[in-house]
Coordinates of C-alpha atoms in Angstrom, one line a residue:
M1 CA 15.6 -35.2 -24.1
S2 CA 15.4 -31.7 -25.7
T3 CA 11.5 -31.8 -25.6
R4 CA 11.7 -32.7 -21.9
I5 CA 13.9 -29.7 -21.2
A6 CA 11.7 -27.4 -23.3
S7 CA 8.6 -28.6 -21.4
R8 CA 10.3 -27.9 -18.0
R9 CA 11.3 -24.4 -19.2
C10 CA 7.7 -23.8 -20.3
A11 CA 6.4 -25.0 -17.0
R12 CA 8.8 -22.8 -15.0
L13 CA 7.8 -19.8 -17.2
M14 CA 4.1 -20.4 -16.6
L15 CA 4.6 -20.9 -12.9
R16 CA 6.6 -17.6 -12.8
Q17 CA 3.8 -15.8 -14.6
I18 CA 1.1 -17.2 -12.3
V19 CA 3.0 -16.2 -9.2
S20 CA 3.6 -12.7 -10.6
A21 CA -0.1 -12.3 -11.4
V22 CA -1.1 -13.4 -7.9
L23 CA 1.4 -11.0 -6.3
V24 CA 0.1 -8.1 -8.4
C25 CA -3.5 -8.9 -7.4
L26 CA -2.6 -9.1 -3.7
S27 CA -0.6 -5.8 -3.8
L28 CA -3.6 -4.0 -5.5
A29 CA -5.9 -5.4 -2.8
L30 CA -3.7 -3.9 -0.1
L31 CA -4.1 -0.5 -1.7
A32 CA -7.9 -0.6 -1.7
A33 CA -9.6 1.7 0.8
P34 CA -13.1 1.1 2.3
A35 CA -16.0 3.0 0.9
P36 CA -17.0 6.2 2.8
W37 CA -20.2 6.6 4.8
Y38 CA -22.7 9.4 4.3
R39 CA -25.5 10.9 6.3
W40 CA -28.9 10.7 4.5
S41 CA -32.0 12.7 5.4
S42 CA -35.5 11.6 4.7
E43 CA -37.6 14.0 2.7
V44 CA -40.7 12.6 4.4
D45 CA -40.0 13.0 8.1
G46 CA -36.5 14.4 8.3
K47 CA -35.0 11.3 9.9
V48 CA -31.2 11.1 9.4
V49 CA -29.4 7.8 8.9
C50 CA -25.8 6.8 8.1
A51 CA -25.2 4.5 5.1
Q52 CA -22.7 4.0 2.3
T53 CA -25.4 4.0 -0.4
S54 CA -28.8 5.7 -0.7
P55 CA -31.5 4.0 1.5
G56 CA -33.9 4.5 -1.4
A57 CA -36.2 7.0 -3.0
G58 CA -37.0 10.0 -0.9
W59 CA -33.6 10.3 0.8
V60 CA -31.1 13.2 0.2
R61 CA -27.4 12.9 0.9
L62 CA -26.1 15.5 3.4
P63 CA -22.7 17.1 2.9
G64 CA -19.6 15.4 4.2
A65 CA -18.2 11.9 4.2
Y66 CA -17.4 9.7 7.2
R67 CA -15.2 6.7 7.8
D68 CA -17.3 4.9 10.4
V69 CA -20.8 3.4 10.5
H70 CA -22.1 6.0 13.0
C71 CA -21.0 9.0 10.8
R72 CA -18.9 10.4 13.8
H73 CA -15.4 10.5 12.3
A74 CA -15.2 12.7 9.2
L75 CA -12.9 11.8 6.3
R76 CA -10.1 14.3 5.8
G77 CA -8.8 15.4 2.5

């Protein structure tokens, strides 16, 4: 009988730990913010595009960060 009670306690403890870990992961995901968008200028022809990362070699990031894909709404702060 005592081993049965001990195994139930162990199972409850493990379940509690798993639930706690899942809740922590979910709460951290809620705090995550999307990556900013930047305007990039081509060194070849001066074309400007909006992207989160560099389009490749020959592109220079322009000052400022934006929160939308069209680089219309600047990030504040």
